[in-house]
């Protein structure tokens, strides 16, 4: 018997709720558009004049090793670019320009010395020798602020590098700057009371995503050749999608989360969190992941060749009916169909459409897996782990323009009060359902399967618009629950000139498959598209 027959009243209520939500979305979007119109035209980023900026990180490393470029000149090019885009996009929160230039000069001096390593040794042991990179504000870089977008942490300085940063340095890469995030990395618009709001390089009226939004922005604007983000509910993939770049969330447990703030409170939460690469060119994904995976890299078999024609492809065009989420834009569905058509024509692969019922419970399952015991909730996090804020007092302060917190952070804290309680019967049931869904995906994908799915139901919304569709991140969050590797792939721009694309998901530890598909899709659909420059 179908659920419609079982619960007709419940289904009717859900339909009414969805209709109300659609009307609310429509009304608020047009109000925001009208206000934006009154403020005047959107700003535009400066044109890319320096051709050095159009190289992949891999290509830059090769040219530095072969002395076609100096590390110092490359670092200087990106410093100059950041200074151009920062006044318009507000993506950087702190830089280490002078220290980075000094690091670059040391790289160049080593290459000129008699003791210079061979090209082969450099390529194998330091694949990003002399190449600058950036990372989000919650991943620690020694002697730089690590605020996580929280006013209470505005003077906190990281005492040491996070493990991911340490590994990148060991690979020869040079930290250049940290980038903006949402408050405590828990929202999908990058805005906070310390550094303000980051703007989309394709249209500054639109968001960059979160929480690695500043990183997605700086990559798209060619302000950095390579970025490191983190993802607990889509924080790599949504910014990558909104900014038209590649982003990869690794399989669970592969990359160390050491040195990130906020840190997780339990092993369950730690399984949701993953650090991974964000970049304009797909060829940078695999070497960066290999560096970040370190001693776990052998589990991913990244050096193995992948034959696309031997992969089994599956797909869903939407989540199956989760309420209070936006419908998937027709242009995104069309982009997915184009991918499926290409796979059939070029690689003789027929993708199978599937209907995985539990996908429409994505938010419920993610929330259950995020739940903590011992009252270590968002009220606790907002005090920098020194107690719990009084939510009603903070809301009053916000209305009086004197709060140190964003409205969405306060709403998040309120929402938690109604979430499932850790250890309750409902919590136990949802954790079991998560395990069942994980097994279902593993049975489908195995070691040779790929699942194509929207990264997000819409292209980048306008600023503040996520407030009326807060659960749209469910399209990415469910794969944190499952711990599966997921790569976001850009597929061009929509009619409004905003990036669209899809995410490519593989079985556990099959990261090489998702990255191989990303490389193929880049060759066919063009990958990153430089934001339009208007005179």
C-alpha positions as a printed Julia matrix, in Angstrom:
535×3 Matrix{Float64}:
  0.0    0.0     0.0
  1.4    3.42   -0.9
  2.11   6.2     1.59
 -0.59   8.27   -0.15
 -3.19   5.63    0.74
 -1.9    5.32    4.27
 -1.73   9.03    5.13
 -3.86  11.11    2.77
 -4.19  13.95    5.3
 -0.46  14.05    5.86
  0.19  14.15    2.12
 -2.36  16.93    1.68
 -0.73  18.94    4.48
  2.66  18.46    2.87
  1.36  19.66   -0.48
 -0.21  22.75    1.11
  3.03  23.46    2.96
  5.0   23.18   -0.27
  2.64  25.54   -2.08
  2.97  28.1     0.72
  6.74  27.74    0.58
  6.81  28.25   -3.2
  4.7   31.41   -2.85
  6.98  32.68   -0.1
 10.04  32.02   -2.25
  8.5   33.83   -5.21
  7.46  36.85   -3.13
 10.72  37.27   -1.22
 12.87  36.81   -4.34
 11.01  39.6    -6.14
 11.21  41.87   -3.11
 14.99  41.29   -2.96
 15.28  41.92   -6.7
 13.34  45.18   -6.34
 15.57  46.37   -3.48
 18.68  45.44   -5.49
 17.32  47.4    -8.43
 16.92  50.5    -6.27
 20.53  50.18   -5.07
 21.8   50.33   -8.64
 23.7   47.96  -10.95
 25.86  45.09   -9.66
 29.6   45.63   -9.37
 32.0   43.84  -11.71
 35.39  42.35  -11.0
 38.45  43.69  -12.85
 39.48  41.81  -16.02
 42.16  39.12  -15.91
 45.17  40.68  -17.63
 48.0   38.54  -16.3
 48.09  35.23  -18.21
 49.94  33.57  -15.33
 46.6   33.52  -13.53
 45.1   31.22  -16.17
 47.43  28.3   -15.38
 46.39  25.35  -13.26
 48.33  24.8   -10.03
 49.84  21.68  -11.61
 51.02  23.66  -14.64
 52.47  26.41  -12.44
 54.45  23.86  -10.43
 55.83  22.38  -13.66
 56.84  25.81  -15.0
 58.5   26.76  -11.71
 60.46  23.47  -11.62
 61.6   24.04  -15.19
 62.48  27.68  -14.46
 60.0   29.01  -17.0
 58.5   31.04  -14.17
 59.86  32.01  -10.78
 57.89  31.26   -7.66
 58.26  34.9    -6.63
 56.69  36.17   -9.86
 53.79  33.71   -9.51
 53.12  34.7    -5.91
 53.32  38.38   -6.86
 50.82  37.85   -9.68
 48.29  36.42   -7.25
 48.95  39.13   -4.68
 48.25  41.75   -7.34
 45.09  39.95   -8.38
 43.79  39.74   -4.8
 44.35  43.47   -4.38
 42.25  44.04   -7.51
 39.29  41.83   -6.59
 39.14  42.29   -2.8
 37.42  45.73   -2.84
 34.69  44.3    -5.07
 34.24  40.73   -3.79
 35.45  40.8    -0.15
 36.71  37.21   -0.21
 39.96  37.5     1.81
 40.02  38.0     5.59
 43.79  37.97    6.27
 46.9   37.71    4.13
 50.53  36.78    4.6
 51.8   38.46    1.43
 55.28  39.43    2.68
 55.9   36.04    4.26
 54.65  34.3     1.11
 57.04  36.32   -1.06
 59.89  35.4     1.25
 58.91  31.72    1.03
 58.84  32.06   -2.76
 62.32  33.61   -2.88
 63.65  30.64   -0.89
 62.12  28.28   -3.44
 63.81  30.15   -6.27
 67.13  30.22   -4.44
 66.98  26.46   -3.93
 66.36  25.89   -7.64
 69.39  28.05   -8.5
 71.67  26.37   -5.99
 74.11  23.55   -6.64
 72.13  21.35   -4.28
 68.87  21.75   -6.19
 66.8   18.54   -6.24
 66.27  16.88   -9.6
 63.1   17.65  -11.52
 61.88  14.11  -10.91
 62.43  14.34   -7.15
 60.63  17.68   -6.99
 57.7   16.4    -9.04
 57.31  13.32   -6.85
 58.07  14.73   -3.39
 57.01  18.37   -3.76
 54.35  18.42   -6.5
 53.29  22.01   -5.67
 56.77  23.44   -5.18
 56.59  27.25   -5.18
 52.83  27.43   -5.86
 50.68  29.66   -3.63
 47.37  28.44   -2.21
 44.59  29.76    0.03
 42.28  28.25    2.61
 39.18  29.12    4.64
 39.37  30.99    7.93
 38.54  27.98   10.1
 41.55  25.91    8.96
 44.54  26.98   11.04
 47.71  28.54    9.59
 50.43  29.22   12.16
 50.6   32.85   13.33
 47.42  33.83   11.46
 44.0   34.53   12.91
 41.61  31.62   13.11
 38.3   33.31   13.91
 35.78  30.99   12.24
 33.81  34.19   11.63
 32.99  34.56   15.34
 33.42  37.98   16.99
 34.46  36.31   20.26
 37.47  34.86   18.39
 38.58  38.05   16.62
 41.96  38.0    18.4
 42.55  34.21   18.31
 45.74  33.29   16.43
 46.56  29.73   15.4
 49.64  28.46   17.2
 50.4   25.84   14.55
 49.39  24.71   11.1
 46.43  22.41   10.69
 47.55  18.99    9.42
 46.21  19.77    5.93
 48.26  22.98    5.79
 51.33  21.17    7.1
 50.98  18.57    4.33
 50.57  21.24    1.65
 53.71  23.02    2.9
 55.57  19.7     2.81
 54.46  19.37   -0.81
 56.13  22.72   -1.53
 52.99  24.9    -1.58
 52.98  28.39   -0.05
 50.06  29.66    2.08
 48.97  33.05    0.75
 45.78  34.11    2.55
 42.7   32.96    4.44
 39.2   33.45    3.07
 35.78  34.36    4.4
 33.2   31.91    5.77
 29.79  31.9     7.42
 29.64  32.33   11.2
 31.14  29.17   12.74
 31.0   27.55    9.28
 27.36  26.59    9.76
 25.43  28.31    6.96
 25.47  28.36    3.19
 25.98  32.1     2.73
 29.44  33.44    3.68
 28.65  36.41    5.88
 29.58  37.23    9.46
 29.81  40.17   11.86
 33.63  40.29   11.67
 34.35  40.48    7.95
 30.99  41.11    6.3
 29.58  39.44    3.19
 31.44  37.89    0.27
 29.99  38.54   -3.2
 29.71  36.29   -6.23
 32.17  37.17   -9.03
 29.55  36.36  -11.67
 27.04  38.78  -10.14
 27.75  40.57   -6.88
 24.05  40.56   -5.97
 24.31  36.8    -5.5
 25.85  34.63   -2.8
 29.05  32.59   -2.97
 27.78  29.76   -0.8
 29.18  28.56    2.48
 30.9   27.84    4.52
 33.93  27.78    2.18
 32.37  30.66    0.23
 35.34  33.0     0.24
 37.43  30.14   -1.11
 34.99  29.39   -3.91
 34.93  33.08   -4.78
 38.69  33.65   -4.86
 39.18  30.57   -7.05
 36.52  31.66   -9.56
 37.96  35.19   -9.69
 41.48  33.81  -10.37
 42.79  35.18   -7.08
 44.36  31.85   -6.13
 45.43  28.8    -8.16
 44.36  26.28   -5.53
 42.25  26.21   -2.37
 41.61  23.98    0.62
 38.06  23.83    1.99
 36.14  21.72    4.47
 32.72  20.13    4.19
 30.3   18.9     6.86
 27.07  19.45    4.95
 28.17  20.72    1.55
 30.65  23.45    2.5
 33.06  22.57   -0.32
 30.51  21.55   -2.92
 27.96  24.38   -2.67
 30.55  27.19   -2.98
 32.21  25.3    -5.82
 28.85  24.97   -7.57
 27.81  28.6    -7.02
 31.2   29.83   -8.27
 31.62  27.47  -11.2
 34.73  25.6   -10.04
 35.62  22.02   -9.09
 35.39  20.87   -5.49
 35.91  17.44   -3.95
 34.65  16.05   -0.66
 36.78  12.96    0.02
 35.59   9.64    1.4
 35.1    9.72    5.16
 38.17   9.32    7.34
 40.69   9.84    4.53
 41.91  13.39    5.28
 42.82  14.54    8.78
 40.53  17.19   10.32
 43.22  18.18   12.81
 43.6   21.93   13.28
 40.13  22.98   12.17
 37.81  25.13   14.29
 35.08  24.41   15.22
 36.34  20.89   15.81
 33.86  18.03   16.03
 32.55  16.78   19.37
 32.1   13.1    18.57
 33.23  10.35   16.24
 29.82  10.5    14.53
 30.33  14.18   13.71
 33.93  13.58   12.67
 32.72  11.09   10.07
 30.62  13.86    8.49
 33.49  16.36    8.19
 36.01  16.25    5.36
 38.78  18.56    4.14
 39.39  18.64    0.4
 40.52  20.61   -2.67
 38.76  23.47   -4.48
 40.15  24.55   -7.85
 39.38  25.88  -11.33
 40.93  22.94  -13.15
 40.04  19.29  -12.63
 43.65  18.18  -13.12
 44.5   19.7    -9.73
 42.03  17.54   -7.8
 43.93  14.25   -7.8
 47.43  15.54   -6.87
 45.98  17.74   -4.11
 43.92  14.88   -2.7
 47.0   12.65   -2.78
 48.88  15.21   -0.68
 46.0   15.68    1.79
 45.3   11.95    2.13
 48.95  11.34    3.07
 49.31   7.87    4.61
 45.69   7.0     3.64
 46.25   7.68   -0.06
 46.82   3.97   -0.76
 43.15   3.3     0.08
 42.07   5.47   -2.86
 44.3    3.86   -5.54
 44.63   7.25   -7.2
 47.36   6.09   -9.59
 45.12   3.49  -11.25
 43.79   4.32  -14.71
 40.03   4.69  -15.02
 38.1    3.52  -18.1
 34.89   5.59  -18.2
 33.21   3.01  -20.43
 33.55   0.4   -17.66
 31.76   2.53  -15.05
 28.09   1.93  -14.22
 26.21   5.24  -14.06
 23.05   5.98  -12.07
 21.21   9.25  -11.56
 18.35  11.12   -9.91
 17.17  14.51  -11.14
 15.71  15.55   -7.76
 15.39  14.33   -4.18
 12.05  12.55   -4.58
  9.81  15.03   -2.77
 11.46  16.41    0.36
  9.27  19.22    1.64
 10.43  22.82    2.17
 13.13  22.51   -0.47
 13.12  24.28   -3.83
 12.37  22.35   -7.03
 15.4   21.67   -9.2
 15.82  24.34  -11.89
 15.0   23.08  -15.4
 18.4   24.3   -16.63
 20.16  22.06  -14.1
 18.05  19.08  -15.18
 18.89  19.86  -18.8
 22.61  19.99  -17.94
 22.35  16.55  -16.35
 20.56  15.18  -19.41
 23.35  16.6   -21.57
 25.88  14.69  -19.45
 23.88  11.47  -19.76
 23.58  11.95  -23.52
 27.32  12.6   -23.82
 28.21   9.46  -21.82
 26.08   7.38  -24.16
 27.46   8.9   -27.36
 31.13   9.16  -26.41
 31.59   6.22  -24.03
 28.73   3.86  -24.93
 27.41   4.04  -21.36
 23.69   3.99  -20.58
 22.96   5.74  -17.28
 20.17   4.18  -15.2
 17.58   6.38  -13.51
 16.91   5.27   -9.93
 14.43   6.24   -7.23
 16.05   6.02   -3.81
 13.18   6.7    -1.41
 15.19   7.75    1.63
 16.75  10.68   -0.24
 13.7   12.74    0.6
 14.65  12.4     4.28
 18.1   13.9     3.7
 17.78  16.83    6.12
 16.24  14.72    8.86
 19.01  12.14    8.59
 21.77  14.78    8.52
 20.34  16.59   11.55
 20.19  13.35   13.5
 23.82  12.54   12.69
 24.9   16.07   13.71
 23.2   15.82   17.1
 25.5   15.91   20.13
 25.12  14.85   23.72
 26.28  16.85   26.75
 24.61  20.11   25.57
 27.47  20.86   23.18
 25.08  22.51   20.75
 25.14  25.71   18.69
 24.23  27.85   21.73
 27.47  26.55   23.22
 29.49  27.17   20.06
 28.32  30.81   19.81
 30.08  31.6    23.12
 33.38  30.19   21.78
 32.7   27.16   23.97
 32.52  29.14   27.2
 28.89  28.57   28.16
 25.57  29.07   26.37
 24.11  32.27   24.97
 20.65  33.49   26.0
 18.9   33.21   22.65
 16.06  35.65   23.46
 18.47  38.29   24.75
 20.61  37.91   21.64
 17.58  38.25   19.36
 16.63  41.47   21.14
 20.19  42.75   20.72
 20.07  41.83   17.03
 16.9   43.9    16.58
 18.71  46.81   18.25
 21.74  46.34   15.92
 24.1   45.54   18.81
 24.4   41.74   18.54
 27.72  40.12   17.65
 25.9   37.33   15.81
 24.19  36.98   12.45
 20.45  36.4    12.38
 20.86  33.01   10.75
 23.22  31.87   13.52
 20.54  32.73   16.08
 17.89  30.97   14.01
 20.14  27.9    13.81
 20.44  27.86   17.59
 16.66  28.11   17.9
 16.06  25.37   15.35
 18.24  22.98   17.36
 15.72  23.15   20.21
 13.2   21.38   18.01
 15.63  18.87   16.55
 15.71  15.23   17.55
 17.4   14.62   20.92
 20.57  12.56   21.13
 19.88   9.01   22.34
 16.11   9.29   21.97
 14.06   6.58   20.28
 13.64   8.79   17.22
 17.38   9.51   17.09
 18.21   5.82   17.25
 15.7    5.11   14.46
 17.17   7.81   12.2
 20.73   6.59   12.76
 19.56   3.12   11.75
 17.9    4.55    8.63
 21.17   6.3     7.79
 22.96   2.96    7.95
 20.32   1.37    5.74
 20.67   4.13    3.15
 24.45   3.76    3.28
 24.12   0.05    2.58
 21.68   0.73   -0.25
 24.17   3.06   -1.93
 27.02   0.63   -1.42
 24.96  -2.15   -3.0
 24.2    0.07   -6.01
 27.64   1.62   -6.52
 30.07  -1.04   -5.33
 33.56  -0.36   -6.68
 32.55   0.55  -10.22
 29.48   2.76   -9.87
 28.86   6.51  -10.16
 25.75   8.4    -9.03
 24.9   11.72  -10.71
 22.84  14.14   -8.61
 22.19  17.9    -8.42
 24.64  19.76   -6.2
 21.9   22.24   -5.35
 18.37  22.79   -6.68
 19.09  26.32   -7.95
 21.98  28.45   -9.14
 23.41  30.95   -6.62
 20.51  32.78   -4.91
 20.59  36.5    -4.18
 21.95  37.71   -0.84
 19.67  36.87    2.12
 17.47  34.65   -0.07
 18.66  31.42    1.64
 16.73  32.54    4.75
 13.47  31.45    3.13
 14.83  28.17    1.71
 17.2   27.01    4.45
 16.96  23.29    3.7
 18.19  23.39    0.1
 21.6   22.2     1.28
 20.05  18.75    1.72
 21.32  17.83   -1.77
 24.9   17.87   -0.49
 24.4   17.08    3.22
 23.16  13.54    2.65
 26.53  12.46    1.27
 28.26  13.63    4.44
 25.95  11.24    6.29
 26.91   8.44    3.9
 30.61   9.36    3.94
 30.89   8.89    0.17
 33.26  10.84   -2.11
 31.57  13.61   -4.08
 32.99  15.91   -6.76
 31.18  19.02   -7.93
 31.58  19.64  -11.67
 30.74  22.95  -13.41
 28.69  22.64  -16.6
 28.61  26.18  -17.9
 26.36  29.16  -17.1
 22.58  29.5   -16.99
 20.53  32.16  -18.79
 21.33  34.66  -16.03
 25.07  34.1   -16.41
 25.41  32.13  -13.16
 27.27  28.8   -12.93
 25.4   25.5   -12.85
 26.59  21.9   -12.68
 26.1   18.56  -10.92
 27.86  16.46   -8.3
 29.4   13.08   -9.05
 29.28  10.52   -6.23
 31.18   7.25   -5.94
 31.31   4.29   -3.61
 33.41   4.47   -0.46
 37.11   5.07   -1.31
 36.31   5.3    -5.04
 37.42   8.96   -5.19
 39.49   8.23   -8.29
 36.27   7.44  -10.2
 34.52  10.72   -9.34
 37.65  12.7   -10.21
 38.09  10.83  -13.5
 34.51  11.68  -14.44
 35.16  15.33  -13.5
 38.16  15.4   -15.84
 36.09  13.94  -18.68
 33.23  16.4   -18.13
 35.68  19.3   -18.07
 37.01  18.32  -21.48
 33.51  18.05  -22.92
 31.7   20.96  -21.22
 34.56  23.42  -20.68
 34.84  23.47  -16.89
 35.44  26.85  -15.28
 34.22  29.85  -17.25
 35.8   33.21  -16.48
 33.21  35.67  -15.08
 32.03  38.17  -17.68
 33.7   41.58  -17.59
 31.5   44.55  -18.44
 32.98  47.94  -19.29
